[in-house]
CSV table of C-alpha atoms and ligand atoms in Angstrom, one decimal:
chain,number,residue,atom,x,y,z
A,1,MET,CA,-14.3,107.5,-156.4
A,2,ILE,CA,-11.6,107.8,-154.5
A,3,LEU,CA,-11.3,107.8,-150.6
A,4,ALA,CA,-8.7,109.2,-149.3
A,5,ILE,CA,-6.9,109.9,-145.5
A,6,GLU,CA,-4.0,112.4,-144.6
A,7,THR,CA,-2.7,112.7,-141.0
A,8,SER,CA,1.0,113.7,-142.0
A,9,CYS,CA,1.0,116.6,-139.6
A,10,ASP,CA,-1.1,118.0,-137.1
A,11,ASP,CA,-4.8,117.7,-139.2
A,12,THR,CA,-6.8,114.6,-139.1
A,13,CYS,CA,-8.1,114.8,-142.7
A,14,ALA,CA,-10.4,112.7,-145.1
A,15,ALA,CA,-12.3,113.6,-148.3
A,16,VAL,CA,-14.1,111.6,-151.4
A,17,THR,CA,-13.3,112.8,-155.0
A,18,ASP,CA,-14.8,111.8,-158.2
A,19,GLY,CA,-11.9,112.5,-160.5
A,20,PRO,CA,-11.5,116.3,-160.5
A,21,ARG,CA,-14.6,116.9,-157.9
A,22,VAL,CA,-14.1,117.1,-154.8
A,23,LEU,CA,-17.4,115.7,-153.1
A,24,SER,CA,-16.3,115.6,-149.7
A,25,ASN,CA,-13.4,117.1,-147.7
A,26,VAL,CA,-13.2,117.0,-143.8
A,27,ILE,CA,-10.2,119.1,-141.8
A,28,SER,CA,-10.0,118.3,-138.0
A,29,SER,CA,-7.7,120.9,-137.1
A,30,GLN,CA,-5.7,119.9,-134.0
A,31,ALA,CA,-3.9,123.5,-133.9
A,32,ALA,CA,-5.8,124.1,-130.9
A,33,ALA,CA,-4.6,121.1,-128.6
A,34,HIS,CA,-0.4,122.6,-130.0
A,35,ALA,CA,-1.1,126.2,-129.8
A,36,ARG,CA,0.3,126.5,-126.3
A,37,PHE,CA,3.3,124.7,-126.9
A,38,GLY,CA,4.3,127.1,-130.0
A,39,GLY,CA,4.0,124.1,-132.2
A,40,VAL,CA,3.1,120.8,-133.1
A,41,VAL,CA,4.0,118.2,-130.6
A,42,PRO,CA,4.4,114.5,-132.7
A,43,GLU,CA,3.0,112.3,-130.0
A,44,VAL,CA,0.3,114.6,-129.4
A,45,ALA,CA,-0.7,114.8,-132.9
A,46,SER,CA,-0.3,111.1,-133.1
A,47,ARG,CA,-2.7,110.4,-130.3
A,48,HIS,CA,-5.2,113.0,-131.6
A,49,HIS,CA,-4.9,111.4,-134.8
A,50,VAL,CA,-6.0,108.3,-133.2
A,51,GLU,CA,-9.0,109.7,-131.9
A,52,LEU,CA,-10.3,111.5,-134.7
A,53,VAL,CA,-9.6,109.0,-138.0
A,54,ASN,CA,-12.8,107.0,-137.7
A,55,PRO,CA,-15.0,109.8,-137.1
A,56,VAL,CA,-13.6,111.6,-139.7
A,57,VAL,CA,-13.0,109.1,-142.4
A,58,ASP,CA,-17.7,108.4,-141.3
A,59,ALA,CA,-18.2,112.2,-141.9
A,60,ALA,CA,-16.0,112.5,-145.2
A,61,LEU,CA,-18.2,109.6,-146.7
A,62,ALA,CA,-22.0,111.3,-145.1
A,63,GLU,CA,-20.6,114.7,-146.6
A,64,ALA,CA,-20.0,112.9,-149.9
A,65,GLY,CA,-23.1,111.2,-149.5
A,66,THR,CA,-22.0,107.8,-150.2
A,67,THR,CA,-20.8,104.7,-148.8
A,68,LEU,CA,-17.8,102.7,-148.6
A,69,ASP,CA,-19.3,100.4,-150.9
A,70,GLU,CA,-19.4,102.9,-153.9
A,71,ILE,CA,-15.7,104.0,-152.7
A,72,ASP,CA,-13.1,102.3,-155.6
A,73,ALA,CA,-9.8,102.6,-153.7
A,74,ILE,CA,-8.6,104.4,-150.8
A,75,ALA,CA,-5.7,106.4,-150.9
A,76,VAL,CA,-3.4,107.6,-147.9
A,77,THR,CA,-0.2,109.9,-147.0
A,78,VAL,CA,2.5,107.6,-146.4
A,79,ARG,CA,5.6,110.3,-146.5
A,80,PRO,CA,7.0,112.6,-145.3
A,81,GLY,CA,5.7,113.4,-142.2
A,82,LEU,CA,5.7,112.6,-138.5
A,83,ILE,CA,5.8,108.9,-138.4
A,84,GLY,CA,3.7,108.4,-135.6
A,85,ALA,CA,0.6,110.2,-137.5
A,86,LEU,CA,1.4,108.7,-140.6
A,87,LEU,CA,1.6,105.5,-138.9
A,88,VAL,CA,-2.1,106.3,-138.1
A,89,GLY,CA,-3.3,107.2,-141.4
A,90,VAL,CA,-1.6,104.6,-143.3
A,91,SER,CA,-2.9,101.0,-140.4
A,92,THR,CA,-6.4,102.9,-141.1
A,93,ALA,CA,-6.2,103.0,-145.2
A,94,LYS,CA,-4.7,99.8,-144.9
A,95,ALA,CA,-7.7,97.8,-142.5
A,96,LEU,CA,-10.5,99.5,-144.6
A,97,ALA,CA,-9.1,98.4,-147.9
A,98,ALA,CA,-8.2,94.9,-146.4
A,99,ALA,CA,-12.1,94.4,-144.9
A,100,THR,CA,-13.5,95.8,-147.8
A,101,GLY,CA,-11.6,94.4,-150.9
A,102,LYS,CA,-10.6,97.9,-152.4
A,103,PRO,CA,-7.1,98.4,-153.4
A,104,LEU,CA,-4.8,100.6,-151.7
A,105,ILE,CA,-2.9,103.8,-153.5
A,106,PRO,CA,0.2,105.2,-151.6
A,107,VAL,CA,0.7,108.8,-151.6
A,108,ASP,CA,3.6,111.4,-151.2
A,109,HIS,CA,2.5,114.5,-149.6
A,110,LEU,CA,4.1,116.8,-151.4
A,111,LEU,CA,2.9,115.3,-154.9
A,112,GLY,CA,-0.7,116.0,-153.3
A,113,HIS,CA,0.0,119.4,-152.9
A,114,VAL,CA,1.0,119.5,-156.2
A,115,ALA,CA,-1.9,117.5,-157.3
A,116,ALA,CA,-4.2,120.1,-155.5
A,117,SER,CA,-3.9,122.2,-158.8
A,118,TRP,CA,-5.7,119.5,-160.8
A,119,LEU,CA,-8.8,119.9,-158.6
A,120,GLU,CA,-12.0,121.7,-159.1
A,121,PRO,CA,-13.0,124.5,-159.2
A,122,GLU,CA,-10.8,125.0,-162.4
A,123,PRO,CA,-8.3,122.7,-162.7
A,124,LEU,CA,-4.9,123.1,-163.5
A,125,ALA,CA,-3.5,120.1,-166.0
A,126,PRO,CA,0.7,119.9,-166.3
A,127,PRO,CA,2.5,121.0,-167.2
A,128,PHE,CA,3.2,124.0,-164.2
A,129,LEU,CA,5.6,125.1,-162.4
A,130,GLY,CA,4.4,124.5,-159.0
A,131,LEU,CA,5.2,126.5,-155.6
A,132,ILE,CA,4.9,124.5,-152.8
A,133,ALA,CA,5.6,126.5,-149.4
A,134,SER,CA,4.7,125.0,-146.1
A,135,GLY,CA,5.5,124.9,-142.5
A,136,GLY,CA,7.3,121.7,-143.4
A,137,HIS,CA,8.4,122.2,-147.1
A,138,THR,CA,9.3,125.1,-149.2
A,139,LEU,CA,10.2,123.7,-152.8
A,140,LEU,CA,9.7,124.0,-156.9
A,141,ALA,CA,8.2,121.4,-158.6
A,142,GLY,CA,8.3,121.1,-162.3
A,143,VAL,CA,5.1,119.4,-163.1
A,144,ARG,CA,5.0,117.6,-166.7
A,145,GLU,CA,2.9,114.5,-165.7
A,146,ARG,CA,0.2,113.3,-163.1
A,147,THR,CA,2.9,110.4,-161.7
A,148,GLY,CA,5.6,112.6,-160.0
A,149,PHE,CA,7.3,115.9,-160.6
A,150,GLU,CA,11.2,117.3,-161.0
A,151,LEU,CA,12.7,118.6,-157.7
A,152,LEU,CA,14.1,122.3,-158.9
A,153,GLY,CA,14.9,123.8,-155.7
A,154,SER,CA,14.4,123.2,-152.1
A,155,THR,CA,15.0,125.2,-148.9
A,156,LEU,CA,18.3,124.5,-147.8
A,157,ASP,CA,17.3,125.2,-143.9
A,158,ASP,CA,14.1,126.4,-142.4
A,159,ALA,CA,10.7,126.2,-144.6
A,160,ALA,CA,8.9,129.4,-145.3
A,161,GLY,CA,6.0,129.0,-142.9
A,162,GLU,CA,8.4,127.5,-140.4
A,163,ALA,CA,10.3,130.7,-140.8
A,164,LEU,CA,6.8,132.7,-140.4
A,165,ASP,CA,6.1,130.6,-137.4
A,166,LYS,CA,8.9,131.1,-135.6
A,167,ALA,CA,9.2,134.7,-136.0
A,168,ALA,CA,5.7,134.9,-135.4
A,169,ARG,CA,6.4,133.5,-131.7
A,170,MET,CA,9.5,136.0,-131.4
A,171,LEU,CA,6.9,139.1,-132.0
A,172,GLY,CA,4.5,137.3,-129.2
A,173,LEU,CA,1.9,136.6,-131.8
A,174,GLY,CA,1.3,132.6,-131.4
A,175,TYR,CA,1.2,129.9,-133.3
A,176,PRO,CA,0.5,129.8,-136.3
A,177,GLY,CA,2.1,132.0,-137.6
A,178,GLY,CA,1.7,133.3,-140.8
A,179,PRO,CA,-2.2,133.9,-140.5
A,180,ALA,CA,-0.9,136.0,-137.2
A,181,ILE,CA,1.8,137.7,-139.0
A,182,GLN,CA,-0.2,138.2,-141.9
A,183,ARG,CA,-3.2,139.9,-140.1
A,184,VAL,CA,-0.7,142.6,-138.1
A,185,ALA,CA,1.3,143.3,-140.7
A,186,VAL,CA,-1.7,145.1,-142.6
A,187,ASP,CA,-1.1,147.9,-140.1
A,188,GLY,CA,2.9,147.5,-140.8
A,189,ASP,CA,5.5,149.6,-142.8
A,190,PRO,CA,6.7,146.7,-145.6
A,191,ALA,CA,10.0,149.1,-145.8
A,192,ALA,CA,10.5,149.6,-142.3
A,193,PHE,CA,13.3,147.2,-141.9
A,194,LYS,CA,15.8,145.5,-143.9
A,195,PHE,CA,15.8,141.8,-143.8
A,196,PRO,CA,18.0,140.1,-146.1
A,197,VAL,CA,16.5,138.0,-148.9
A,198,ALA,CA,19.3,135.2,-149.1
A,199,MET,CA,19.2,135.9,-153.3
A,200,SER,CA,23.2,137.6,-154.0
A,201,ARG,CA,25.1,134.5,-152.7
A,202,ASP,CA,23.1,131.9,-154.1
A,203,PRO,CA,22.5,131.8,-158.0
A,204,GLY,CA,20.5,128.5,-158.2
A,205,LEU,CA,16.6,128.0,-157.1
A,206,ASP,CA,17.1,126.8,-153.4
A,207,PHE,CA,15.8,128.8,-150.9
A,208,SER,CA,17.6,129.9,-147.5
A,209,PHE,CA,14.7,131.7,-144.3
A,210,SER,CA,17.7,130.7,-141.8
A,211,GLY,CA,19.8,134.2,-141.8
A,212,LEU,CA,16.2,135.7,-142.2
A,213,LYS,CA,15.4,134.5,-139.0
A,214,THR,CA,19.0,135.3,-137.4
A,215,ALA,CA,18.6,139.4,-138.9
A,216,LEU,CA,14.9,139.6,-136.9
A,217,VAL,CA,16.1,138.3,-133.7
A,218,TYR,CA,18.7,141.4,-133.9
A,219,ALA,CA,16.4,143.6,-135.1
A,220,VAL,CA,14.4,142.8,-131.9
A,221,ARG,CA,17.3,143.1,-130.0
A,222,ALA,CA,18.5,146.5,-131.2
A,223,ILE,CA,15.3,147.8,-130.6
A,224,GLU,CA,15.4,146.3,-126.8
A,225,LYS,CA,18.7,147.6,-126.2
A,226,GLU,CA,17.7,151.0,-127.1
A,227,ALA,CA,14.3,150.9,-125.3
A,228,GLY,CA,16.4,149.8,-121.9
A,229,GLU,CA,15.3,147.1,-119.7
A,230,ALA,CA,12.2,148.6,-118.1
A,231,ASP,CA,10.6,149.5,-121.8
A,232,ALA,CA,11.8,146.9,-124.1
A,233,GLU,CA,8.9,144.7,-124.3
A,234,ALA,CA,6.7,148.0,-125.2
A,235,ALA,CA,9.3,149.2,-127.4
A,236,VAL,CA,9.0,145.8,-129.4
A,237,SER,CA,4.8,145.6,-129.6
A,238,ALA,CA,5.3,149.3,-130.7
A,239,ARG,CA,7.1,148.2,-133.8
A,240,GLN,CA,5.6,144.8,-134.1
A,241,ALA,CA,3.4,145.5,-137.6
A,242,ASP,CA,6.8,147.3,-138.8
A,243,LEU,CA,8.6,143.9,-138.0
A,244,ALA,CA,6.1,141.7,-139.3
A,245,ALA,CA,4.9,144.2,-142.2
A,246,SER,CA,9.1,143.4,-143.3
A,247,PHE,CA,9.6,140.4,-142.5
A,248,GLN,CA,6.7,138.9,-144.4
A,249,ALA,CA,8.0,140.9,-147.6
A,250,ALA,CA,11.4,139.5,-147.1
A,251,VAL,CA,9.9,135.9,-147.5
A,252,VAL,CA,7.7,136.3,-150.3
A,253,ASP,CA,10.2,138.6,-152.0
A,254,GLN,CA,12.4,135.5,-151.9
A,255,LEU,CA,9.6,133.3,-153.0
A,256,ILE,CA,8.6,135.6,-155.9
A,257,SER,CA,12.4,135.8,-156.8
A,258,LYS,CA,13.2,132.2,-157.3
A,259,ILE,CA,9.7,131.6,-159.2
A,260,SER,CA,11.1,134.1,-161.8
A,261,ARG,CA,14.0,132.5,-161.9
A,262,ALA,CA,12.6,129.2,-162.3
A,263,LEU,CA,10.6,131.0,-165.3
A,264,ASP,CA,13.5,132.5,-166.5
A,265,ALA,CA,15.6,129.4,-166.8
A,266,ALA,CA,12.9,127.2,-168.3
A,267,GLU,CA,12.7,129.9,-170.9
A,268,ARG,CA,15.9,129.7,-171.6
A,269,ALA,CA,15.9,126.1,-172.3
A,270,GLY,CA,12.6,126.7,-174.8
A,271,GLU,CA,10.6,124.7,-172.6
A,272,ALA,CA,8.5,127.8,-171.0
A,273,TRP,CA,5.9,126.7,-168.2
A,274,PRO,CA,2.8,128.1,-169.1
A,275,ALA,CA,1.1,128.3,-165.6
A,276,LEU,CA,2.2,128.5,-162.3
A,277,ALA,CA,0.7,127.3,-159.3
A,278,LEU,CA,0.9,128.0,-155.9
A,279,GLY,CA,0.3,125.2,-153.1
A,280,GLY,CA,1.0,124.9,-148.9
A,281,GLY,CA,-0.3,126.2,-146.2
A,282,VAL,CA,2.2,129.2,-147.1
A,283,ALA,CA,0.1,129.8,-150.6
A,284,ALA,CA,-2.4,131.4,-148.0
A,285,ASN,CA,-1.0,134.1,-147.9
A,286,SER,CA,-2.0,137.4,-149.4
A,287,LEU,CA,0.6,139.2,-150.2
A,288,LEU,CA,2.1,136.2,-151.8
A,289,ARG,CA,-1.0,136.0,-154.2
A,290,GLU,CA,-0.9,139.4,-155.2
A,291,ARG,CA,2.6,139.3,-155.9
A,292,ALA,CA,2.4,136.2,-157.8
A,293,ALA,CA,-0.6,137.8,-159.8
A,294,GLU,CA,1.2,140.6,-160.9
A,295,LEU,CA,4.6,137.9,-162.1
A,296,CYS,CA,2.2,136.3,-163.8
A,297,ASP,CA,0.4,139.2,-165.6
A,298,ARG,CA,3.6,140.5,-166.6
A,299,ARG,CA,4.7,136.9,-168.1
A,300,ASP,CA,1.6,136.6,-169.5
A,301,ILE,CA,1.2,132.6,-168.5
A,302,ARG,CA,-1.9,131.3,-166.1
A,303,LEU,CA,-1.8,131.5,-162.2
A,304,LYS,CA,-3.7,128.9,-160.3
A,305,LEU,CA,-4.5,129.8,-157.2
A,306,LEU,CA,-6.3,126.9,-154.5
A,307,PRO,CA,-9.3,127.5,-152.4
A,308,ILE,CA,-7.6,128.2,-149.0
A,309,GLU,CA,-8.8,124.7,-147.7
A,310,LEU,CA,-7.3,123.4,-150.7
A,311,CYS,CA,-3.6,125.0,-149.6
A,312,THR,CA,-3.7,123.6,-146.1
A,313,ASP,CA,-3.5,120.3,-145.4
A,314,ASN,CA,-6.3,118.4,-146.9
A,315,ALA,CA,-6.7,114.9,-147.7
A,316,ALA,CA,-8.9,116.2,-151.3
A,317,MET,CA,-5.2,116.4,-152.5
A,318,ILE,CA,-4.4,113.3,-151.4
A,319,ALA,CA,-6.9,111.8,-153.9
A,320,ALA,CA,-6.0,114.2,-156.5
A,321,ALA,CA,-2.5,112.7,-156.5
A,322,ALA,CA,-4.2,109.1,-155.9
A,323,SER,CA,-5.6,109.6,-159.3
A,324,GLY,CA,-3.0,109.6,-161.3
A,325,LEU,CA,-1.3,107.0,-159.4
A,326,GLY,CA,-1.7,103.1,-160.1
A,327,PRO,CA,-4.0,101.2,-157.6
A,328,ILE,CA,-2.1,98.6,-155.6
A,329,ALA,CA,-4.5,95.0,-154.7
A,330,TYR,CA,-4.5,93.1,-151.7
A,331,PRO,CA,-2.2,91.4,-150.2
A,332,ASP,CA,0.1,93.8,-151.6
A,333,TYR,CA,-0.1,96.9,-149.8
A,334,LEU,CA,0.0,95.2,-146.5
A,335,ASP,CA,4.0,95.6,-146.7
A,336,ILE,CA,3.6,99.3,-147.6
A,337,ASP,CA,5.4,101.5,-144.6
A,338,ALA,CA,5.1,105.1,-143.7
A,339,ALA,CA,8.4,107.1,-143.9
A,340,ALA,CA,9.7,110.2,-142.3
A,341,VAL,CA,11.1,111.8,-145.1
A,342,SER,CA,10.6,111.7,-148.6
A,343,ARG,CA,12.4,108.8,-150.8
A,344,LYS,CA,13.5,111.7,-153.2
A,345,ALA,CA,15.1,113.5,-150.0
A,346,ALA,CA,16.3,110.3,-148.9
A,347,ALA,CA,17.9,109.7,-151.6
B,1,KG4,O1,0.6,122.9,-145.8
B,1,KG4,P1,0.5,123.1,-144.3
B,1,KG4,O2,-1.0,123.4,-143.8
B,1,KG4,O3,0.9,122.5,-143.4
B,1,KG4,C1,2.8,121.4,-143.6
B,1,KG4,O4,2.3,120.8,-144.1
B,1,KG4,O5,3.1,122.0,-142.7
B,1,KG4,O6,1.0,124.6,-143.9
B,1,KG4,C2,1.1,125.3,-142.4
B,1,KG4,C3,1.8,126.6,-142.4
B,1,KG4,C4,2.4,127.3,-141.2
B,1,KG4,O7,3.4,127.4,-141.8
B,1,KG4,C5,1.7,128.5,-141.4
B,1,KG4,O8,2.3,129.4,-140.6
B,1,KG4,C6,1.4,128.8,-143.1
B,1,KG4,O9,1.4,127.4,-143.7
B,1,KG4,N1,0.4,129.7,-143.4
B,1,KG4,C7,0.5,130.5,-143.8
B,1,KG4,C8,-0.5,131.3,-143.7
B,1,KG4,N2,-1.6,130.4,-143.4
B,1,KG4,C9,-0.9,129.2,-143.2
B,1,KG4,N3,1.8,131.7,-144.0
B,1,KG4,C10,1.6,132.7,-144.5
B,1,KG4,N4,0.2,133.4,-144.7
B,1,KG4,C11,-0.8,132.8,-144.3
B,1,KG4,N5,-2.2,133.5,-144.6
B,2,ZN,ZN1,1.4,119.9,-146.1
C-alpha cells in the first residue's frame, strides 16, 4: 500500500492505493481561494497547502480504512510545479517517512498524469500513446514501460488548459476556464469563428496555442468595434457562446490532429500504438473525449478515458507512478529536493 501526497499546484491531495486499486483519493481544491485573482497565486497556494496537508493525509488514511502502520511506502510529487507548493508536500512526506521508518518514492507530476491510466477502473498497461493536457502542460507521451515515457511533443508556448483559462477570462467567464468554456459552448456554433489550428507551419508533434489566443483577442476587438463603445460589452456577450464554442473546437482540433499524426508516425515506423490514453485536466473536456472516441474507433485502437477525478490533479496518480519506481530508504531520501521544472524540460 502506498500513501501519496501531491501539492504541485493549487490542490492539496493525498491518496492510498493498493496496486491498481484506489482505496482513497482526497482532493482539497483551493479554486475558490484563487478565483477572485483569475488564476493561481503561488504564495496563497503554499499557505493553503500548509494548513490543509495534515488533515488531507489523515482523511486519505481514514477513507482507505487504514493507518500509517500498514503503509509500505510514501510517495510524493517532487517536480514540476510551483516550488513553494511542492516544498510543502515534499517536507511532509519526508517527515512522515522519517518518523515511521518507511521508504520514500519521489515522483514526477507528469509521469503521474500518465500513470493514472494504469489504475482501476479498467487499468491500461503500457505500451500506449498518452496525451497529457492540463493547465501547466500539454504533451504527447510514448509510454512503453512504467518507469518513464518518451516525450514525443510538447507545447511551444501556452498549455491547452492555460489557453482555455485565458480565453475564459477574456470572455468574462471566470476561473477555471475549461469547464466554463465547455458549459457556454453547448449553446454556441463551433463554426461561427474560424480560429487558426496552428498546424500548417509545424510538421512535428509540438503544440502551439498562443496564435489562437491572439485570434480570439482580434475577434473580440472586431465585435466591440462594430458595436461601438456604448454597446461593446453587450455585443461580445451576445456572441459569447459562439466564441467559446469556436475556441474550444480549435483547441480540440489541434489536440486531435497531433494525436493523429503521432499514431501515423508510429504506424509508419512499424510500432503502432495499440491504445490512446487521455490525461490532465483538459481530458475532462467532453468534446475532446468524443473526438478521441471517434478517432480510436476509426483506427480500431483502445481508448482509455479516466474518471474526471483522475484527470485533474490528484494523489492517486502519484501513487500509481510510484508503484513502478524504486523506493528510497532512510536517510538517502533526505537530500531529495523539489524542483520547479522537469529534469527532462531542464535538460
Ligand atoms: O491537471 P489539472 O487539474 O492541473 C494542472 O496540472 O494544470 O488541469 C487544470 C486545467 C485547467 O486549465 C482547466 O481549465 C482545465 O484543466 N479543465 C478543462 C476542463 N476541466 C478542467 N478544460 C476543458 N474542459 C474541461 N471540462
Ligand atoms: Zn497536473
